[in-house]
XYZ file of C-alpha atoms in Angstrom:
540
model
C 162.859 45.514 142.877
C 164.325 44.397 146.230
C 166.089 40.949 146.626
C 163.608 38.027 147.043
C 163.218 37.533 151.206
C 165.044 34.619 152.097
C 168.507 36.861 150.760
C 167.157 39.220 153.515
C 166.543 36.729 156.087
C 170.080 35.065 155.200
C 172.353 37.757 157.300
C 170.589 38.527 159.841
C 169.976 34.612 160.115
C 174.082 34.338 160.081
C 174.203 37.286 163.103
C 171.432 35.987 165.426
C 173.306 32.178 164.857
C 176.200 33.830 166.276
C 175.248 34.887 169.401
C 175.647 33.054 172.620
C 172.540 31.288 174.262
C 172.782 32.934 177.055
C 172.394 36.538 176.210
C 169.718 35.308 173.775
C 167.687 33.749 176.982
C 167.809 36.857 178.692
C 167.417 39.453 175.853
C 163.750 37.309 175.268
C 163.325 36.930 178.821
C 163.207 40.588 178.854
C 161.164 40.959 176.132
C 158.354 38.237 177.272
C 158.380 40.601 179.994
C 157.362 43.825 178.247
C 155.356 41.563 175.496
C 151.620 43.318 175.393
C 148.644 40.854 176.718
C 146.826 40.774 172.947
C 149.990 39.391 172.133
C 149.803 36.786 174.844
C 146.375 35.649 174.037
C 146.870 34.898 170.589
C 145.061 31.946 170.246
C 146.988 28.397 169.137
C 145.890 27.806 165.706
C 143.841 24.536 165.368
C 145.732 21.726 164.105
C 145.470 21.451 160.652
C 143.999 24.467 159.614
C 145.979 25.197 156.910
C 146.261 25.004 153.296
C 146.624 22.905 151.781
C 144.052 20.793 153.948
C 146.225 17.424 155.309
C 144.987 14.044 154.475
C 144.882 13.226 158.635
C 145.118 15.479 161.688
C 144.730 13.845 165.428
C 144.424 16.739 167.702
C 144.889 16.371 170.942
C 147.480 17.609 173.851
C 149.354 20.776 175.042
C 150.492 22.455 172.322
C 154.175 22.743 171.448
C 156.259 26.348 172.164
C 159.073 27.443 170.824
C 161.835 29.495 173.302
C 164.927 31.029 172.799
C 166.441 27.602 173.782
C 164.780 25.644 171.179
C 167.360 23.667 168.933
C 166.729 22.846 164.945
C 167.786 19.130 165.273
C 168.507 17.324 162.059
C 169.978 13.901 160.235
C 172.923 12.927 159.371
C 171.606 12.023 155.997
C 171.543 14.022 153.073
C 169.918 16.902 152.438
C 168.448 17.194 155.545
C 170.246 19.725 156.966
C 169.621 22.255 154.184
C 165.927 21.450 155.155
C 167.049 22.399 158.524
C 168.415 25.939 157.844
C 165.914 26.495 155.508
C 163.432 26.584 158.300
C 166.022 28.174 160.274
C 166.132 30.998 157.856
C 162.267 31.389 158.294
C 161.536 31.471 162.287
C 164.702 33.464 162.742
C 164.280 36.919 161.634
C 160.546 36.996 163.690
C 160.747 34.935 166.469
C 164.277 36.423 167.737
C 166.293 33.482 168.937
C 169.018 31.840 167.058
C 167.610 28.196 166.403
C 170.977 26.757 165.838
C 171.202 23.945 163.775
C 172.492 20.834 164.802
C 173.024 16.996 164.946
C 173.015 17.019 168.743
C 169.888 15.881 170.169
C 168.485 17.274 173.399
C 165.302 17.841 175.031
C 162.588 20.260 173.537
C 163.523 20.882 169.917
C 162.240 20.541 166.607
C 163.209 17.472 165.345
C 163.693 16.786 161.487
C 164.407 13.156 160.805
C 164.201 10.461 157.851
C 162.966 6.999 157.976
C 162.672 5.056 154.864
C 160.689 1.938 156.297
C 157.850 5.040 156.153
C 156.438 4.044 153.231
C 153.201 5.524 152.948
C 154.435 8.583 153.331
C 155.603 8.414 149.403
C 158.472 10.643 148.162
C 156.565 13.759 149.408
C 154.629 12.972 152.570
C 155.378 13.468 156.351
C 154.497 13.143 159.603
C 154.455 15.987 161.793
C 153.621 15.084 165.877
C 153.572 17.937 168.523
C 153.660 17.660 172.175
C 154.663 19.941 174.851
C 158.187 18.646 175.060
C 159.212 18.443 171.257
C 157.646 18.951 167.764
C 158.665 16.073 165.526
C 158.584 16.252 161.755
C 159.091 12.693 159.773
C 160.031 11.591 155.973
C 161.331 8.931 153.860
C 163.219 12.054 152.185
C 164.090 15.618 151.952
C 161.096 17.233 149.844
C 158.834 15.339 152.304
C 160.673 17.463 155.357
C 160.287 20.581 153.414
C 156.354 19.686 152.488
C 156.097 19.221 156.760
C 158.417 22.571 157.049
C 154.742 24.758 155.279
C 152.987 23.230 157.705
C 155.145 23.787 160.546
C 154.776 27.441 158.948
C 151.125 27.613 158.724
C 150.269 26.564 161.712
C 152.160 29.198 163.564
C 151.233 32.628 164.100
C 151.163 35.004 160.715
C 153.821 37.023 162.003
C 156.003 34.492 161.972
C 156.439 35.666 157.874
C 158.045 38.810 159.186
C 161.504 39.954 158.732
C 161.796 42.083 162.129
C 160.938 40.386 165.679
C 157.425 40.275 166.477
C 155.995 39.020 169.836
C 154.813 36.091 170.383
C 153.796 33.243 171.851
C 155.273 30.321 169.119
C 152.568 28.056 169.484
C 151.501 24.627 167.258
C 148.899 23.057 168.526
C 149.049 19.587 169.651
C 148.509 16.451 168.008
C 149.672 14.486 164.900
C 149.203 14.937 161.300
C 149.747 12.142 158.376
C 149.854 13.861 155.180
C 150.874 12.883 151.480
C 149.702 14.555 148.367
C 146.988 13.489 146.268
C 148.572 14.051 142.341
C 152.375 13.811 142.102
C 151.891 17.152 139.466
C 151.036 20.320 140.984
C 152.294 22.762 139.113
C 152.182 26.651 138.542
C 152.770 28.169 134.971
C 154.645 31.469 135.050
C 154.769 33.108 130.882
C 158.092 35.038 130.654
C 157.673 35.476 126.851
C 154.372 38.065 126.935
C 156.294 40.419 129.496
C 159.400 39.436 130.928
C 160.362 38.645 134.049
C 163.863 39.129 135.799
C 165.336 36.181 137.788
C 164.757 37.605 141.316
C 160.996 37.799 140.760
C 161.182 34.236 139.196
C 162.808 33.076 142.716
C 160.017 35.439 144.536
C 157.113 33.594 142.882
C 159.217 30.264 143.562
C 159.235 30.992 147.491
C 154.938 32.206 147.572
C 154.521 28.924 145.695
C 156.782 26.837 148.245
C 154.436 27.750 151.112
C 151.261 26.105 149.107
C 153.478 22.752 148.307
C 153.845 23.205 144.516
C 156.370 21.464 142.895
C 156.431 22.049 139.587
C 157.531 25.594 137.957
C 156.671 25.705 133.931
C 158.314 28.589 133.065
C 156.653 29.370 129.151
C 160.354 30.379 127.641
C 159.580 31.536 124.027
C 156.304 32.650 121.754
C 155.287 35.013 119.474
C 156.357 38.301 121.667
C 159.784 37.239 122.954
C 162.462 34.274 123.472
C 163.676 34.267 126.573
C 166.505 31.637 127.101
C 170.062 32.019 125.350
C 170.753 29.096 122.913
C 174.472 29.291 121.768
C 173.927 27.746 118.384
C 171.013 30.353 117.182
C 172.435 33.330 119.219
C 170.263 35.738 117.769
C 166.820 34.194 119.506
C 168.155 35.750 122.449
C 169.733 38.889 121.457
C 167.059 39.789 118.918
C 164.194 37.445 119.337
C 164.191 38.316 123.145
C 164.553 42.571 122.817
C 160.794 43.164 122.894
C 157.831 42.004 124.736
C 153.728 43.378 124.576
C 153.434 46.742 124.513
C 156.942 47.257 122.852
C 159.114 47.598 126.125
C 162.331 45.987 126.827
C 162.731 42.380 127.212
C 165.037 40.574 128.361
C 166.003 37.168 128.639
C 168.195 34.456 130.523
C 171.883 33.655 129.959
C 172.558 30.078 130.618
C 173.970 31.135 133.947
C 171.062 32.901 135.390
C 168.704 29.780 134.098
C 170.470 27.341 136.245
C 170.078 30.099 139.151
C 166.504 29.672 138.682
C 167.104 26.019 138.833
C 169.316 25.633 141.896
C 166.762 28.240 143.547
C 163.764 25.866 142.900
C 165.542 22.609 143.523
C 166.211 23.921 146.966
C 162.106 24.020 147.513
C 162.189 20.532 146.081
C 160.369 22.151 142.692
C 161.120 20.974 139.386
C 161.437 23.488 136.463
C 159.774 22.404 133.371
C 161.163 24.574 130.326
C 158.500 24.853 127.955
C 159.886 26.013 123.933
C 156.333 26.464 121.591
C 156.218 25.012 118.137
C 155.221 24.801 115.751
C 153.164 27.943 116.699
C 153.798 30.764 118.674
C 157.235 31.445 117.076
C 157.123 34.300 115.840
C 160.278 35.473 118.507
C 162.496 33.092 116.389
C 160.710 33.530 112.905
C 162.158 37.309 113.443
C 165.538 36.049 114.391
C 166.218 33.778 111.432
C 164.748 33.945 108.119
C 165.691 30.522 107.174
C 162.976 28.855 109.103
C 160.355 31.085 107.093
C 159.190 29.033 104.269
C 159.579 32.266 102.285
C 162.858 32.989 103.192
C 161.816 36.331 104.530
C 162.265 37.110 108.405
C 158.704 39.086 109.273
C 158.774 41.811 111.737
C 159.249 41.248 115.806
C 155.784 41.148 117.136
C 154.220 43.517 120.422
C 150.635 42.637 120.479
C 148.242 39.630 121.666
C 146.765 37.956 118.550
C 147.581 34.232 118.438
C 147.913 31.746 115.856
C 149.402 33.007 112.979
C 153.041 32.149 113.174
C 155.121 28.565 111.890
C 157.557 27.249 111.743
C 158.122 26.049 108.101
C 157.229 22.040 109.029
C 159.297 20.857 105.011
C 162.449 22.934 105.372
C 165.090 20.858 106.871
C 166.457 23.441 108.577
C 163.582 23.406 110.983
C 164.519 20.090 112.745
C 168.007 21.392 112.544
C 166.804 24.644 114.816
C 164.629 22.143 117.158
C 167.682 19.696 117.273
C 169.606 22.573 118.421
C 167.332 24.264 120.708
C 165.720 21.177 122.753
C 169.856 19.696 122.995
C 170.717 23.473 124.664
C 167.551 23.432 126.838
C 167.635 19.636 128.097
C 171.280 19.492 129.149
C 170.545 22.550 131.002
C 167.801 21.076 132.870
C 168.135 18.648 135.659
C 164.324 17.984 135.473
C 162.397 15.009 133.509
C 160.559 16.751 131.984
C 160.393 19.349 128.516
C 157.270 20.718 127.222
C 157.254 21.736 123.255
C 153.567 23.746 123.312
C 151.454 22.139 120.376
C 148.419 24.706 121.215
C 146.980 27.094 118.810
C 149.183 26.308 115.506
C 145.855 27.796 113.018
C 148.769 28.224 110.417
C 149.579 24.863 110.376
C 148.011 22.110 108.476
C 146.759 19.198 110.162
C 148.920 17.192 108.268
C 152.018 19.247 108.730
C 151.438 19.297 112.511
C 150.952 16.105 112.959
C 154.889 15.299 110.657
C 156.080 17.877 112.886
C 154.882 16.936 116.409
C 156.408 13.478 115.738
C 159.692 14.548 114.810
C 159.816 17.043 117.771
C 158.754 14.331 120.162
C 161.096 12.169 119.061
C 163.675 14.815 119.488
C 163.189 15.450 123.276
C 163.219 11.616 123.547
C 166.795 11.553 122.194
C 167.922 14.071 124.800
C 166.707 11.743 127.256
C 163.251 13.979 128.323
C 159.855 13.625 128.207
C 157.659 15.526 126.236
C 154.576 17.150 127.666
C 152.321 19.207 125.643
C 149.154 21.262 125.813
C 146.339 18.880 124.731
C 146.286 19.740 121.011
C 149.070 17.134 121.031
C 146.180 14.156 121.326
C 145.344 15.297 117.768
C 148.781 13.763 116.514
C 150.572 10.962 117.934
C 151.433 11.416 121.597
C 154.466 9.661 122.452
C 154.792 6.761 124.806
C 155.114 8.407 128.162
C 153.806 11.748 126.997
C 151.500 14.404 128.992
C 149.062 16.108 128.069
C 148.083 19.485 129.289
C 144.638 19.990 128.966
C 143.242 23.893 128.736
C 139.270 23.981 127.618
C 136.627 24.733 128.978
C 133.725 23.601 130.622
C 131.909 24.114 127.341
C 134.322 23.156 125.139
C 133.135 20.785 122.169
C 132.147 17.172 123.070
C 134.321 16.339 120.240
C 137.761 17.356 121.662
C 137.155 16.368 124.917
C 136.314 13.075 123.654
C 139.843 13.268 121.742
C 141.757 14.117 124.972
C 139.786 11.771 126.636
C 140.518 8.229 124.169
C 144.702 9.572 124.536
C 143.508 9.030 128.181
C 142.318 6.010 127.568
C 145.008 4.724 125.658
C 148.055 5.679 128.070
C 148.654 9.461 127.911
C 148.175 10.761 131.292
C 147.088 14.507 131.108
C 147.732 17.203 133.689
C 144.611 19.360 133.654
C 144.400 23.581 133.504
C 141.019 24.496 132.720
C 140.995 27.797 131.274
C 137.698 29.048 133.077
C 138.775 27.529 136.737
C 142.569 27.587 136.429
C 143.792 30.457 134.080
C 145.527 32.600 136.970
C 145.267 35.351 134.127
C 141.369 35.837 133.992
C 139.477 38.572 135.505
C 138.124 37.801 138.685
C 134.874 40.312 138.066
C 134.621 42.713 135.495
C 135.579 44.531 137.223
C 139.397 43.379 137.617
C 141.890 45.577 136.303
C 144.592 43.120 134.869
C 143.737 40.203 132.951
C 141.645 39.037 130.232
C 137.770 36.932 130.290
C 138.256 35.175 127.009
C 137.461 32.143 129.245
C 134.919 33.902 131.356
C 135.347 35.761 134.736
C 136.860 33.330 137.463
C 136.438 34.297 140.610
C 138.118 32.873 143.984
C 134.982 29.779 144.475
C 134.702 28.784 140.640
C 138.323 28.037 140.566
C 138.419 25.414 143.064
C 134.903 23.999 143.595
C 135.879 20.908 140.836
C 137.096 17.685 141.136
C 140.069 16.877 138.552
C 139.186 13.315 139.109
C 135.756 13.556 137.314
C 136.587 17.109 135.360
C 136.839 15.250 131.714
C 134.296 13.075 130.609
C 135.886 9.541 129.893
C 139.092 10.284 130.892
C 140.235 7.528 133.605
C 140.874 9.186 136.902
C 144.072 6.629 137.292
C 145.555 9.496 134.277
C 144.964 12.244 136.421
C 149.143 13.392 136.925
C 147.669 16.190 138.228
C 147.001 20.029 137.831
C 148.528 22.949 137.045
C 147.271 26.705 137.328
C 148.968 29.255 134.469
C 149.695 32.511 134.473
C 149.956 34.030 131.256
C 151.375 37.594 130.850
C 149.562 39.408 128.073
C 148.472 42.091 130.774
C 151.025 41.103 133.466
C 153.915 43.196 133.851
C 155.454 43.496 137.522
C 155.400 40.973 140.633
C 152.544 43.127 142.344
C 150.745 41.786 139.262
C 151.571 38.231 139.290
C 150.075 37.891 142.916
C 147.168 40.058 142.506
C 146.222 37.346 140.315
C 147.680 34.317 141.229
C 146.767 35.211 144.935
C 144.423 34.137 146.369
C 143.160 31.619 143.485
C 146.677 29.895 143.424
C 146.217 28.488 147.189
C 143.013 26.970 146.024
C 144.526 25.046 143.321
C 147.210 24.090 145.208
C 144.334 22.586 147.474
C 142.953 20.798 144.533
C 146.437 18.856 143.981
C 147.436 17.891 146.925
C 144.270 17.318 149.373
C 142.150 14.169 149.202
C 138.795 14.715 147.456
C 137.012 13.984 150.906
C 138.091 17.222 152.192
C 136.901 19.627 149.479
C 134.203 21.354 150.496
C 134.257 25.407 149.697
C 132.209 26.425 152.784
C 135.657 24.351 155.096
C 138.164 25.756 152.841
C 136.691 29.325 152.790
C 137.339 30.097 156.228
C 140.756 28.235 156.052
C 141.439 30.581 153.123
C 140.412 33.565 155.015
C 143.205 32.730 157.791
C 145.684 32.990 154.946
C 145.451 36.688 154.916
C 146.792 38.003 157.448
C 149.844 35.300 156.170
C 149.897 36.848 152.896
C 150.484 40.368 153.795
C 153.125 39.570 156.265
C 154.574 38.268 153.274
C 154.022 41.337 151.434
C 151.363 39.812 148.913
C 149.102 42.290 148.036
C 146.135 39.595 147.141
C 143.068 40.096 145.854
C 140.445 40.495 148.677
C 137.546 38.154 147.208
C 134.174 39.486 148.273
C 133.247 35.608 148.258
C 135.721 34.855 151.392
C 135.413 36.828 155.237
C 138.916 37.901 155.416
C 139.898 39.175 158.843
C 139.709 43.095 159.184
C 142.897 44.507 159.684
């Protein structure tokens, strides 16, 4: 597939930063000139119509225009100026002027700047404040510049996605928005194991989740159909383990080198991997590899299909928490993050009371490597470790009983990050219609996923242990990047929404129409997204 945009954008980014101002006035001057009059009467988007929705907008004032002597005018401090070229990189390539980056100031530009007294903003919030004579975008730190850089984004034109000039006007509307994120967790699941997927449509999922202020990638690394992450101590989970996927095609998986790509490539978008490594289920992958961690000794055959629950890990052999010792050492020192998830769900060959020996051991494990655990919610039915999360994946009508169990963890300190399977499984059929995906969890279309409150989702679970929410996308049926944002688009921007707006702005009749306006956005950016008979998209 091609390379992921922002290596397309970086060149001719480089060539238009090279040329004089001058001859950049007059080529736009000339341009203006000859620019049609639909262009011209684009209307200025509406302050704050974006997603997600912002906790405050003021409107109110001329709006703010970019011109081919507008400036990208940044901090001394650091990180900022990444930020800056960054945003560089994304006005360049459409807009046609050369945005140079600087610590000059001067009148008129777009001004990135930090300010720790801020502190309501948080680690993440901002300040954005546009005027005719500059647009102003405030933090106490980098990721919060970058969280004000998608809304600088949204609220200009679509085109502004494009790699080749488009006309404009370069219009934000005037007027201030205050903004900081509801849950700290707002995450987006990507399973490499089921089907894998090559590190340039990693980074291309990275960058589509970027725009809707995610900032947590948990990439599912190893299961029953594949292990996808070289560990140098058991080399054969990657060269064996990792050879197949469903269906029986290639595989694949990630040297240490190309892992830390992914890494560097997230940390740039201020998102945090989380490497997730399943036991005691879903093992199969490394069951094949090595025969020692079969109770009988006996290495079964490398899996294709989509049943669950029948592998383990052999919870009495020692050599079990000599593999996990191994693996979750490899993983952690690889990963800058806080946080490694060890699965827990659907062990059905595991005894309660193996499972229960196990998850402690393996808990106490990622502690030792200095991480902390999260798990999907099955871990509540052990021991969950000080500090733990718990992922949470039933369903509305799941029994009273095991909410009630994820619910006392709640109670008792576990905060739980919550993907319900029928609202937030990216990998369920809208209709049945759909053509990719599976309804084990229903049909989900674009409204059911985000018309629920993850405050007062789970019965007697505190709202203060909300972390937040996450929306998977597992890959039974999910083979190429078209796929991934068929499905992930446009449910993903909803749950985005869910994560990062305050409750009193969800209302699905609002977001709808803000929704809509992400369409034309989405196929600039070449995201060919479902079109949701529940949502007026634009025609065109």
């Amino acid at each position: 597939m091609s390379q992921p945009r922002p290596f397309s954008r970086l060149l001719g980014s480089l060539l238009l930063a090279a040329a004089a101002t001058l001859s950049c006035a007059v080529a736009a001057d000339a341009d203006d000139a000859a620019e049609p009059a639909a262009a011209r009467a684009h209307p200025v988007r509406p302050l704050g119509q974006i997603v997600p929705a912002p906790a405050s907008v003021l409107p109110g004032g001329p709006p703010y225009t970019l011109t081919p002597q507008t400036t990208i005018q940044v901090d001394a401090s650091p990180g900022v100026r990444a930020v800056g070229e960054y945003l560089a990189g994304v006005l360049r390539p459409s807009t046609g002027y050369a945005l140079p980056v600087t610590e000059a100031r001067g009148p008129g530009g777009i001004r990135l700047r930090l300010r720790s007294a801020e502190r309501e903003l948080g680690d993440e919030g901002y300040r954005l404040q546009s005027s005719r004579d500059a647009l102003t975008l405030t933090a106490r730190g980098p990721a919060g510049l970058f969280r004000a850089i998608q809304t600088l984004r949204q609220q200009l034109p679509a085109a502004v996605e494009m790699d080749t000039r488009q006309p404009g006007p370069w219009q934000v509307a005037g007027g201030t928005i205050t903004d900081t994120p509801r849950y700290g967790h707002r995450g987006a699941m990507l399973d490499v194991s089921r089907h894998f997927f090559t590190v340039d449509q990693v980074k291309r999922y990275v960058d589509q989740l970027a725009l809707y202020k995610i900032n947590k990638l948990h990439l599912h690394l190893s299961d029953d159909q594949g292990w996808r992450i070289a560990v140098d101590s058991w080399p054969l989970l990657a060269t064996y383990g990792g050879s197949t996927q469903v269906g029986g095609g290639p595989g694949g998986y990630y040297t240490k080198a190309q892992y830390k790509e992914i890494l560097r490539y997230a940390a740039a978008r201020h998102m945090e991997v989380v490497p997730e490594i399943d036991m005691p289920g879903h093992t199969n992958a490394a069951l094949a590899s090595y025969a020692e961690l079969n109770c009988s000794g006996i290495a079964p055959p490398l899996y294709t299909g989509t049943s669950v629950g029948f592998s383990s890990l052999c919870v009495p052999k020692a050599i079990t928490y000599d593999f996990i010792d191994d693996v979750i050492r490899e993983v952690a020192a690889l990963t800058p993050g806080k946080y490694l998830h060890i699965g827990g769900d659907e062990a059905h060959s595991t005894s309660h009371e193996d499972y229960v020996a196990f998850m402690d051991r393996a808990q106490a494990t990622v502690a030792r490597y200095g991480k902390t655990v999260i798990g999907w919610h099955q871990l509540t039915g052990a021991t969950p470790a000080e500090g733990a999360l718990a992922q949470y994946w039933g369903l509305d009508g799941t029994s009273p009983a095991e909410k009630a169990q994820v619910a006392r963890a709640a109670q008792n300190g576990t905060r739980l990050i919550l993907s319900p399977a029928d609202r937030v499984y990216l990998d369920m059929k809208y209709t049945k219609d759909t053509p990719l995906g599976l309804a084990w969890a229903g049909y989900v279309e674009v409204q059911r996923s985000y018309d629920w409150d993850p405050a007062a989702y789970l019965p007697g679970a505190p709202a203060s242990a909300i972390a937040g929410v996450e929306a998977p996308l597992w890959s039974e049926t999910i083979s190429s990047s078209d796929h991934i944002e068929y499905m992930a688009f446009p449910r993903l921007p909803g749950v985005a929404e869910l994560g990062w707006s305050p409750a009193s702005t969800h209302d699905w009749e609002k977001y709808k129409v803000r929704l809509a306006a992400q369409g034309p956005r989405m196929e600039a950016l070449g995201i060919d997204y479902y079109r949701s008979p529940q949502v007026s998209w634009p025609a065109g």
